Amino acid sequence: MVGMARRIAVRKILTATAALRSAYTVSLASLLLSAAGLALYTWRPSGVVLMESFVWLVEAMSFGGLALAFKVAASRTIVYRARYEILRIESLAVLLAALASLAVSLAAATRNLFHDSSGPTPLLLAAYPLASGAASYLLERLSLRSLDRAGIDMVAVRMIAKKLGLDTVFEVSGGLAVVASNMIGTVLPEKAAVAAMSVYVAYSLLGAAREAAMHLVGVVPRSEYLSTFSKVEAVLRRYSRHQRIRRLRVESYGTFREVELWLEAPPDMTLGEAHREAMRIARLLVHEIPEILRALVVLVPERGREAPRSPRRGSGRAAARPATGSGRSSRPPEAPLQRGRPPRRSGASGPGGVGAGTPPPP
């Protein structure tokens, strides 16, 4: 059973590696568009064109490095089998890509805002940011389609799609600002558009960097935790009669997850039955939820219920002893109890006594 779960995990990693091929396509297209922008800038200098070409260059390097990092991490994980911590390289690559894109975007925007320009960008050059916006939209659709085809919510591909969606707004707004500047005869629309786009892109990239940093240290964002919780609940409702979750702990490896699930079960289950049921549920979680690579399931007794207990031997003898004498005991009086020591309970104690089956809640 353990070998089967490991084979399922390896298949998931290979599926994710195949889904990340879209990152190579995005990287190659970004490199070509960056070269086209630099060629246009050497022919007719323009701050909008230069900023756009730099953004494409950063995307080419970031996405290419991200895809390469995940490929190396996946191959090392398969070689070393259970060392899934190597997959956190993906989150590190996403974090570096987001910070690099943020730095270049802010630097280019600052240069465009405070650089003195003799006049608006030529109207012919507005075709470059508009065409870049169309290319970003098509590449975003390609990334989302590969994500849907794989069936795994990959952090890297989701970050690429989010960045391309931001670039679409960034580039189309820049092209429209160039057209407006030529119609009005001033560079103010270009500068205003660049300032607004810079704030929007910076806010979005900081959010992506924060999420990647949380995945890097193993912390799952609340939205993803709730998503994992709902998927676990759905699997339990479908395949198991034990559906009361006592605790769910989720650890992130970037795209993939490791879960620790505590389920409430009847206290009269034997250890063998509990072990077999826990193994069955763990295998179902790994098989049914694409993001889960490993699962640990613990069955704990239900709250408020106890397993039946047999009476103690001493209490049975005391109950069967016939009464003798006139009612006055001939035994000497008991010694006073020592300070701080509670009296001993008899075997017929009520709930919560010695041998209670329900452990304290964790």
PDB file of N, CA and C in Angstrom, residues 9 97 237 251 254 278 344:
ATOM      1  N   ALA A   9       2.228   9.416  -6.126  1.00  0.00           N
ATOM      2  CA  ALA A   9       2.907  10.699  -5.945  1.00  0.00           C
ATOM      3  C   ALA A   9       3.866  10.983  -7.094  1.00  0.00           C
ATOM      4  N   ALA A  97      11.234  35.545  -9.119  1.00  0.00           N
ATOM      5  CA  ALA A  97      10.666  36.094 -10.351  1.00  0.00           C
ATOM      6  C   ALA A  97       9.757  37.283 -10.055  1.00  0.00           C
ATOM      7  N   ARG A 237     -17.049  12.163   2.721  1.00  0.00           N
ATOM      8  CA  ARG A 237     -18.485  11.933   2.515  1.00  0.00           C
ATOM      9  C   ARG A 237     -18.742  10.845   1.476  1.00  0.00           C
ATOM     10  N   GLU A 251       0.576  21.102   5.238  1.00  0.00           N
ATOM     11  CA  GLU A 251       1.912  21.663   4.998  1.00  0.00           C
ATOM     12  C   GLU A 251       2.129  21.774   3.500  1.00  0.00           C
ATOM     13  N   GLY A 254       4.870  23.987  -2.074  1.00  0.00           N
ATOM     14  CA  GLY A 254       4.681  24.730  -3.314  1.00  0.00           C
ATOM     15  C   GLY A 254       3.367  24.332  -3.951  1.00  0.00           C
ATOM     16  N   ALA A 278      -7.484   3.702   8.800  1.00  0.00           N
ATOM     17  CA  ALA A 278      -6.641   4.884   8.601  1.00  0.00           C
ATOM     18  C   ALA A 278      -5.802   4.760   7.333  1.00  0.00           C
ATOM     19  N   ARG A 344      -8.450   7.689  46.873  1.00  0.00           N
ATOM     20  CA  ARG A 344      -8.464   6.745  45.761  1.00  0.00           C
ATOM     21  C   ARG A 344      -9.900   6.407  45.416  1.00  0.00           C
TER      22      ARG A 344
END
